[in-house]
Amino acid sequence: RIKYVSFFFFPFESEQALLKAREAFHRNVTKDVKFRIQQLKQLYKCLNENTDQFVTALKADLRKPLLETIITEINFVKKDIEYQLDHINSYVKPKYIRKKGIASFFDAAYIKYDPYGVVLIFGAWNYPVQVALCPLVGAIVAGNCAILKPSEIASNTEKLLADLIPKYLDKDCYHVITGGPEEATRILNEKFDMVFFTGSPQIGKIVYQTASKHLIPVVLELGGKSPVYIDDNVSNLETVVRRILWAKTMNAGQICIAPDYLLCSNDVKDKFVSLATKILKEFFENGVKDSDSYCKIINEKNFDRLNKLISSSSGKVVIGGDSDRDSLTISPTIIADVDSSDPIMREEIFGPILPIFTVDGVDEAIEFIRRGEKPLTMYIFSNKKKIVDKFQNETSSGSICINDCLLQMSVEDLPFGGVGNSGIGKYHGHHSFECFSHPKSVLSRNLNPILEYLSNSRYPPFNGSKLLRMKMVTSRTVVDKIDFHEAFKYLLTFILGSLATVLIYSLLS
């Protein structure tokens, strides 16, 4: 145990937190399932008792509407906690391997899930509650200690988390570190047992490279340009447009899985623009500047970046394009007739701008998608299974949602994560437990002399008869394909059924 006694050396807050968490983990505090359950309940209580404070903080950071705050932040995390509480006892049980083969027929073989140890979690500013606390829930349910670094860009939520977490969770096991890039860099260079990062691919690569010095597992939840494809023959185009615009205007488009650009034919493009004009008027009758249903852009830096994407585009702004610096709002904007070299097609937009790239059919759309990095998600609007299957089979993405947007996030047991440039690793539902756990392989056999006699052909000196026996034992046979646990259940059912038949027959006689 390290103790600081020098008056001339004061460790940084992050180093102190890491030492306390490491010490707590080595005391096996978090290994106790009852402790994990208690901490999850405390986090749930934190959200319940401080909902108004979270609403206020998110309003200050992002002008986030109450409905979005409750549904996508507070309730999203609470639902995750409820799910984990329902399943934690089954998670921690050893997962026995039933089909083991002749060589290990009498052995117990199972997987035991171990916590990694002390994990570092980086949150993000666009969903500063959900993206900070859902990974923390995963870390807790798996039995880890954790240090949480919320995004300093959503400063009000960052301060609130730093204030509330120590009041509700164990102060040795769980810590919140605040600060900017300098503090994030300092803590990242410390030796953790795992790092979980949510953010841009650019920063994700730095995190990955830094963590590689310690050879630790890293989960990167990144982003990318998530395409939307609309089939020419899709039914009810108005519903399609409404769903896409709902997803694009939520959080003012500042979502890693927001529809990034639209692929469609010229005919669909014209109809889409006409319907979008009508629907956006329904959504925001008096504009977005003072709307209670529309977020602001997080800061001036991103506000300027998005306005530059609009002004530098070679396409035609057909809807929106206006903005207000005082309120940091940008109207939902649709840009038609962009080309592949357009600046807006070279980076993730992360804002309320939807460029339209016209294509001549499914094959051209798929080819366009494949020329870029693998996206975090993909949205396909079509009534034809053949077209949907073609996208699923011929493209690669973290997820696909068919005939709607964003809703893949709402299914607890669907893994959330990217592929390639859009991320490494998955979480949500039981995937969160697995994400923060090491699956340890265990084989247990006894020292029975009969078993030892049966397996003594492995010992020198070797000869032909031993080789023959070992070849038989180590070759895959019909025994390897039998699940004896299942077979026993069927046998037991057969025996009990036969006895019941005999008993009933005897009584009737």
Coordinates of C-alpha atoms in Angstrom, one line a residue, residues 91-455:
Y91 CA -24.5 -13.1 -15.2
V92 CA -22.2 -14.1 -12.4
K93 CA -22.9 -17.8 -12.5
P94 CA -20.3 -20.0 -14.2
K95 CA -21.3 -20.9 -17.8
Y96 CA -20.6 -24.6 -18.1
I97 CA -19.4 -26.2 -21.3
R98 CA -21.6 -29.2 -22.0
K99 CA -19.8 -30.6 -25.1
K100 CA -16.3 -31.4 -24.0
G101 CA -15.2 -34.5 -25.9
I102 CA -13.6 -37.7 -24.6
A103 CA -10.4 -36.2 -23.2
S104 CA -12.3 -34.0 -20.8
F105 CA -15.5 -36.0 -20.5
F106 CA -15.2 -36.3 -16.6
D107 CA -14.0 -32.7 -16.1
A108 CA -15.9 -29.6 -15.2
A109 CA -15.2 -26.9 -17.9
Y110 CA -16.8 -23.5 -17.5
I111 CA -16.3 -19.8 -18.1
K112 CA -16.1 -17.5 -15.1
Y113 CA -16.5 -13.8 -15.8
D114 CA -14.0 -11.7 -13.9
P115 CA -14.0 -7.9 -13.6
Y116 CA -11.0 -6.2 -15.2
G117 CA -10.1 -4.1 -12.2
V118 CA -10.1 -0.3 -12.3
V119 CA -11.6 1.1 -15.5
L120 CA -11.5 4.6 -17.0
I121 CA -14.6 5.9 -18.6
F122 CA -14.7 9.0 -20.9
G123 CA -18.1 10.5 -21.4
A124 CA -19.3 12.7 -24.2
W125 CA -20.9 16.1 -24.3
N126 CA -23.9 15.4 -26.6
Y127 CA -25.6 13.0 -24.2
P128 CA -23.6 13.8 -21.0
V129 CA -25.8 11.8 -18.6
Q130 CA -26.5 8.7 -20.7
V131 CA -23.1 8.3 -22.3
A132 CA -21.4 8.7 -18.9
L133 CA -23.7 6.6 -16.7
C134 CA -24.6 3.7 -19.0
P135 CA -20.9 2.6 -19.2
L136 CA -20.6 3.2 -15.5
V137 CA -23.6 0.8 -15.0
G138 CA -21.8 -1.8 -17.0
A139 CA -18.6 -1.3 -15.0
I140 CA -20.5 -1.7 -11.7
V141 CA -22.5 -4.8 -12.7
A142 CA -19.3 -6.5 -13.9
G143 CA -17.6 -5.8 -10.5
N144 CA -15.1 -3.1 -11.5
C145 CA -14.0 0.0 -9.8
A146 CA -14.3 3.0 -12.1
I147 CA -13.1 6.5 -12.7
L148 CA -15.4 8.6 -14.7
K149 CA -14.2 11.6 -16.8
P150 CA -17.3 13.5 -18.1
S151 CA -16.9 15.9 -20.9
E152 CA -15.9 19.3 -19.8
I153 CA -17.7 20.8 -22.8
A154 CA -21.1 20.1 -21.2
S155 CA -19.8 21.9 -18.1
N156 CA -23.0 22.1 -16.0
T157 CA -23.7 18.4 -16.3
E158 CA -20.0 17.6 -15.6
K159 CA -20.2 19.6 -12.3
L160 CA -23.5 18.0 -11.3
L161 CA -22.1 14.5 -11.8
A162 CA -18.9 15.4 -9.9
D163 CA -21.1 16.6 -7.0
L164 CA -23.7 13.8 -6.9
I165 CA -21.7 10.6 -7.6
P166 CA -19.7 10.7 -4.4
K167 CA -22.9 11.3 -2.4
Y168 CA -24.5 8.2 -3.7
L169 CA -21.8 5.7 -4.7
D170 CA -18.9 4.2 -2.7
K171 CA -16.2 6.9 -2.4
D172 CA -13.4 4.4 -2.6
C173 CA -14.6 2.5 -5.7
Y174 CA -16.1 5.2 -7.9
H175 CA -14.6 8.6 -8.7
V176 CA -15.4 11.5 -11.0
I177 CA -12.5 13.5 -12.4
T178 CA -13.2 16.9 -13.9
G179 CA -11.1 19.1 -16.2
G180 CA -10.1 19.7 -19.8
P181 CA -7.8 18.0 -22.3
E182 CA -4.8 18.3 -20.0
E183 CA -6.4 16.4 -17.2
A184 CA -7.8 13.8 -19.6
T185 CA -4.3 13.3 -21.1
R186 CA -2.7 13.0 -17.7
I187 CA -5.2 10.4 -16.4
L188 CA -5.1 8.4 -19.7
N189 CA -1.4 7.9 -19.3
E190 CA -1.9 6.2 -15.9
K191 CA -2.1 2.4 -15.9
F192 CA -5.7 1.3 -15.9
D193 CA -7.1 -2.2 -16.5
M194 CA -9.5 -1.0 -19.3
V195 CA -10.5 2.2 -21.0
F196 CA -14.0 3.0 -22.4
F197 CA -14.1 6.1 -24.6
T198 CA -17.0 7.8 -26.4
G199 CA -16.1 10.5 -28.9
S200 CA -14.7 11.2 -32.3
P201 CA -12.6 8.8 -34.3
Q202 CA -9.7 11.3 -34.3
I203 CA -9.5 11.4 -30.5
G204 CA -10.4 7.7 -30.3
K205 CA -7.2 6.9 -32.2
I206 CA -5.1 8.9 -29.6
V207 CA -6.8 7.0 -26.8
Y208 CA -6.2 3.7 -28.5
Q209 CA -2.5 4.5 -29.1
T210 CA -2.0 5.7 -25.5
A211 CA -3.7 2.7 -24.0
S212 CA -1.7 0.3 -26.1
K213 CA 1.4 1.2 -24.1
H214 CA -0.2 -0.7 -21.2
L215 CA -1.6 -3.6 -23.4
I216 CA -5.1 -3.1 -21.9
P217 CA -8.5 -3.7 -23.5
V218 CA -10.1 -0.6 -25.0
V219 CA -13.7 0.1 -26.1
L220 CA -14.1 2.9 -28.5
E221 CA -17.7 4.2 -29.2
L222 CA -17.0 6.6 -32.1
G223 CA -19.1 7.9 -35.0
G224 CA -19.1 8.4 -38.7
K225 CA -21.3 9.2 -41.6
S226 CA -24.5 7.1 -41.2
P227 CA -26.3 7.0 -44.5
V228 CA -30.1 6.8 -45.2
Y229 CA -31.4 5.1 -48.3
I230 CA -34.9 5.6 -49.6
D231 CA -36.2 3.1 -52.1
D232 CA -38.2 4.5 -55.0
N233 CA -41.2 2.3 -54.3
V234 CA -41.4 2.8 -50.6
S235 CA -44.9 3.2 -49.3
N236 CA -46.1 6.2 -47.4
L237 CA -43.2 8.6 -48.1
E238 CA -44.6 11.2 -45.8
T239 CA -44.1 8.8 -42.8
V240 CA -40.6 8.1 -44.0
V241 CA -39.7 11.8 -44.2
R242 CA -41.3 12.5 -40.8
R243 CA -39.2 9.7 -39.1
I244 CA -36.0 10.9 -40.8
L245 CA -36.5 14.5 -39.8
W246 CA -37.4 13.5 -36.2
A247 CA -34.1 11.7 -35.9
K248 CA -32.2 14.6 -37.6
T249 CA -33.6 17.3 -35.4
M250 CA -33.4 15.4 -32.1
N251 CA -30.6 17.0 -30.1
A252 CA -30.2 19.4 -33.1
G253 CA -28.6 16.5 -35.0
Q254 CA -25.8 16.2 -32.4
I255 CA -26.1 12.4 -32.2
C256 CA -23.5 9.8 -33.3
I257 CA -26.2 7.7 -34.9
A258 CA -28.1 10.6 -36.5
P259 CA -28.9 10.2 -40.2
D260 CA -25.8 11.9 -41.8
Y261 CA -26.8 12.0 -45.5
L262 CA -29.5 10.8 -47.8
L263 CA -29.2 8.6 -50.8
C264 CA -32.2 8.5 -53.2
S265 CA -33.3 9.1 -56.8
N266 CA -34.0 12.5 -58.2
D267 CA -37.7 11.7 -58.1
V268 CA -37.6 10.8 -54.4
K269 CA -35.4 13.9 -53.7
D270 CA -38.0 16.3 -55.1
K271 CA -40.9 14.7 -53.1
F272 CA -38.7 14.5 -50.0
V273 CA -38.0 18.2 -50.1
S274 CA -41.6 19.1 -50.6
L275 CA -42.8 16.9 -47.7
A276 CA -39.9 18.1 -45.5
T277 CA -41.0 21.7 -45.9
K278 CA -44.4 20.9 -44.7
I279 CA -43.3 18.6 -41.8
L280 CA -40.7 21.0 -40.4
K281 CA -43.3 23.7 -40.3
E282 CA -45.5 21.3 -38.2
F283 CA -42.5 20.5 -35.9
F284 CA -41.4 24.2 -35.4
E285 CA -44.2 26.5 -36.4
N286 CA -42.5 29.6 -35.1
G287 CA -38.9 28.6 -36.0
V288 CA -36.3 27.0 -33.9
K289 CA -34.7 30.0 -32.2
D290 CA -37.0 30.1 -29.3
S291 CA -38.5 26.6 -29.6
D292 CA -38.9 24.5 -26.4
S293 CA -38.6 21.4 -28.7
Y294 CA -35.2 22.1 -30.2
C295 CA -31.7 22.0 -28.8
K296 CA -29.0 24.6 -29.4
I297 CA -25.5 23.8 -30.8
I298 CA -23.2 23.0 -27.9
N299 CA -20.7 25.9 -28.4
E300 CA -19.5 28.6 -30.8
K301 CA -16.8 26.4 -32.2
N302 CA -19.3 23.8 -33.4
F303 CA -21.7 26.5 -34.4
D304 CA -19.0 28.1 -36.7
R305 CA -18.0 24.6 -38.0
L306 CA -21.5 23.8 -39.1
N307 CA -22.2 27.2 -40.7
K308 CA -19.0 26.8 -42.7
L309 CA -20.2 23.4 -43.9
I310 CA -23.3 25.0 -45.2
S311 CA -21.6 28.0 -46.8
S312 CA -18.9 26.0 -48.4
S313 CA -21.2 23.3 -49.9
S314 CA -21.4 23.1 -53.7
G315 CA -25.0 21.9 -53.3
K316 CA -28.1 24.0 -53.1
V317 CA -29.7 24.9 -49.8
V318 CA -33.4 24.0 -50.4
I319 CA -34.6 24.2 -46.8
G320 CA -33.2 26.3 -43.8
G321 CA -29.6 27.5 -43.8
D322 CA -30.3 30.3 -41.4
S323 CA -28.7 30.5 -37.9
D324 CA -28.6 32.7 -34.8
R325 CA -25.3 33.2 -33.0
D326 CA -26.9 34.6 -29.8
S327 CA -29.0 31.5 -29.2
L328 CA -26.5 29.2 -31.0
T329 CA -29.3 27.7 -33.1
I330 CA -29.1 26.5 -36.7
S331 CA -32.4 25.8 -38.5
P332 CA -32.9 22.3 -39.9
T333 CA -31.1 22.5 -43.2
I334 CA -31.4 20.3 -46.3
I335 CA -28.8 20.7 -49.1
A336 CA -29.7 19.1 -52.4
D337 CA -27.4 18.0 -55.3
V338 CA -24.2 17.6 -53.3
D339 CA -21.3 15.7 -54.8
S340 CA -18.8 13.3 -53.2
S341 CA -16.1 15.9 -53.1
D342 CA -18.2 18.3 -51.1
P343 CA -16.6 19.2 -47.7
I344 CA -19.9 18.2 -46.0
M345 CA -19.4 14.7 -47.4
R346 CA -15.9 14.3 -46.0
E347 CA -16.7 14.6 -42.2
E348 CA -19.3 13.6 -39.8
I349 CA -21.8 16.5 -39.7
F350 CA -23.0 16.2 -36.1
G351 CA -25.6 18.9 -36.6
P352 CA -29.0 19.6 -38.1
I353 CA -27.9 19.5 -41.7
L354 CA -29.0 16.8 -44.2
P355 CA -27.2 16.7 -47.6
I356 CA -28.9 14.7 -50.4
F357 CA -26.8 12.7 -52.8
T358 CA -28.7 11.4 -55.8
V359 CA -28.1 7.8 -57.0
D360 CA -29.5 5.7 -59.7
G361 CA -30.6 2.6 -57.8
V362 CA -29.5 0.3 -55.0
D363 CA -26.2 -0.8 -56.5
E364 CA -24.9 2.8 -56.9
A365 CA -26.0 3.6 -53.3
I366 CA -24.2 0.5 -51.9
E367 CA -21.1 1.3 -53.9
F368 CA -21.1 4.9 -52.6
I369 CA -21.4 3.7 -49.0
R370 CA -18.6 1.2 -49.5
R371 CA -16.2 3.9 -50.7
G372 CA -16.3 5.5 -47.3
E373 CA -15.4 4.4 -43.8
K374 CA -17.7 1.8 -42.2
P375 CA -20.6 3.8 -40.6
L376 CA -21.8 3.4 -37.0
T377 CA -25.3 2.7 -38.3
M378 CA -27.4 2.7 -41.5
Y379 CA -31.0 3.4 -42.3
I380 CA -32.9 1.7 -45.1
F381 CA -36.4 2.6 -46.1
S382 CA -37.9 0.0 -48.3
N383 CA -40.8 -2.5 -48.4
K384 CA -38.8 -5.0 -50.4
K385 CA -37.0 -7.7 -48.5
K386 CA -34.7 -8.2 -51.4
I387 CA -33.4 -4.6 -51.2
V388 CA -33.1 -4.8 -47.4
D389 CA -31.2 -8.1 -47.6
K390 CA -28.9 -6.6 -50.2
F391 CA -27.8 -3.8 -47.9
Q392 CA -27.4 -6.2 -45.0
N393 CA -25.2 -8.6 -47.0
E394 CA -23.2 -6.1 -49.1
T395 CA -22.4 -3.4 -46.6
S396 CA -20.7 -3.3 -43.2
S397 CA -21.9 -1.1 -40.3
G398 CA -22.3 -1.1 -36.6
S399 CA -26.1 -1.6 -36.9
I400 CA -28.9 -1.2 -39.4
C401 CA -32.4 0.1 -38.7
I402 CA -35.1 -0.6 -41.3
N403 CA -38.0 1.8 -41.9
D404 CA -37.2 4.0 -38.9
C405 CA -34.3 5.8 -37.3
L406 CA -32.6 5.6 -33.9
L407 CA -34.9 3.0 -32.5
Q408 CA -32.2 0.3 -32.5
M409 CA -30.9 2.0 -29.4
S410 CA -34.1 1.3 -27.5
V411 CA -33.8 -2.5 -27.7
E412 CA -31.8 -3.5 -24.5
D413 CA -30.2 -6.7 -25.8
L414 CA -29.1 -5.3 -29.1
P415 CA -25.4 -4.5 -28.9
F416 CA -24.4 -0.9 -29.5
G417 CA -21.1 -0.2 -31.1
G418 CA -19.3 0.4 -34.4
V419 CA -17.0 -1.4 -36.7
G420 CA -13.7 -0.2 -38.2
N421 CA -13.5 3.6 -38.0
S422 CA -16.8 3.8 -36.2
G423 CA -15.6 1.9 -33.1
I424 CA -14.4 -1.1 -31.3
G425 CA -16.5 -3.1 -28.8
K426 CA -20.2 -3.2 -27.9
Y427 CA -22.3 -2.5 -24.9
H428 CA -26.0 -2.2 -23.7
G429 CA -28.0 -5.0 -22.0
H430 CA -26.0 -8.1 -21.3
H431 CA -23.3 -6.9 -23.7
S432 CA -22.4 -4.2 -21.0
F433 CA -21.6 -7.0 -18.5
E434 CA -19.5 -8.8 -21.1
C435 CA -17.9 -5.6 -22.3
F436 CA -16.5 -4.9 -18.8
S437 CA -15.6 -8.5 -18.0
H438 CA -12.8 -10.9 -18.8
P439 CA -14.2 -14.4 -19.7
K440 CA -11.8 -16.7 -17.8
S441 CA -11.6 -20.3 -19.0
V442 CA -11.6 -22.8 -16.1
L443 CA -11.1 -26.6 -16.3
S444 CA -11.4 -28.6 -13.1
R445 CA -10.6 -32.3 -12.8
N446 CA -10.0 -34.5 -9.8
L447 CA -7.1 -36.8 -8.8
N448 CA -9.0 -40.0 -9.0
P449 CA -6.6 -42.9 -9.7
I450 CA -9.0 -44.5 -12.2
L451 CA -9.1 -41.3 -14.2
E452 CA -5.3 -41.1 -14.0
Y453 CA -5.0 -44.6 -15.3
L454 CA -7.2 -43.8 -18.2
S455 CA -5.2 -40.8 -19.2

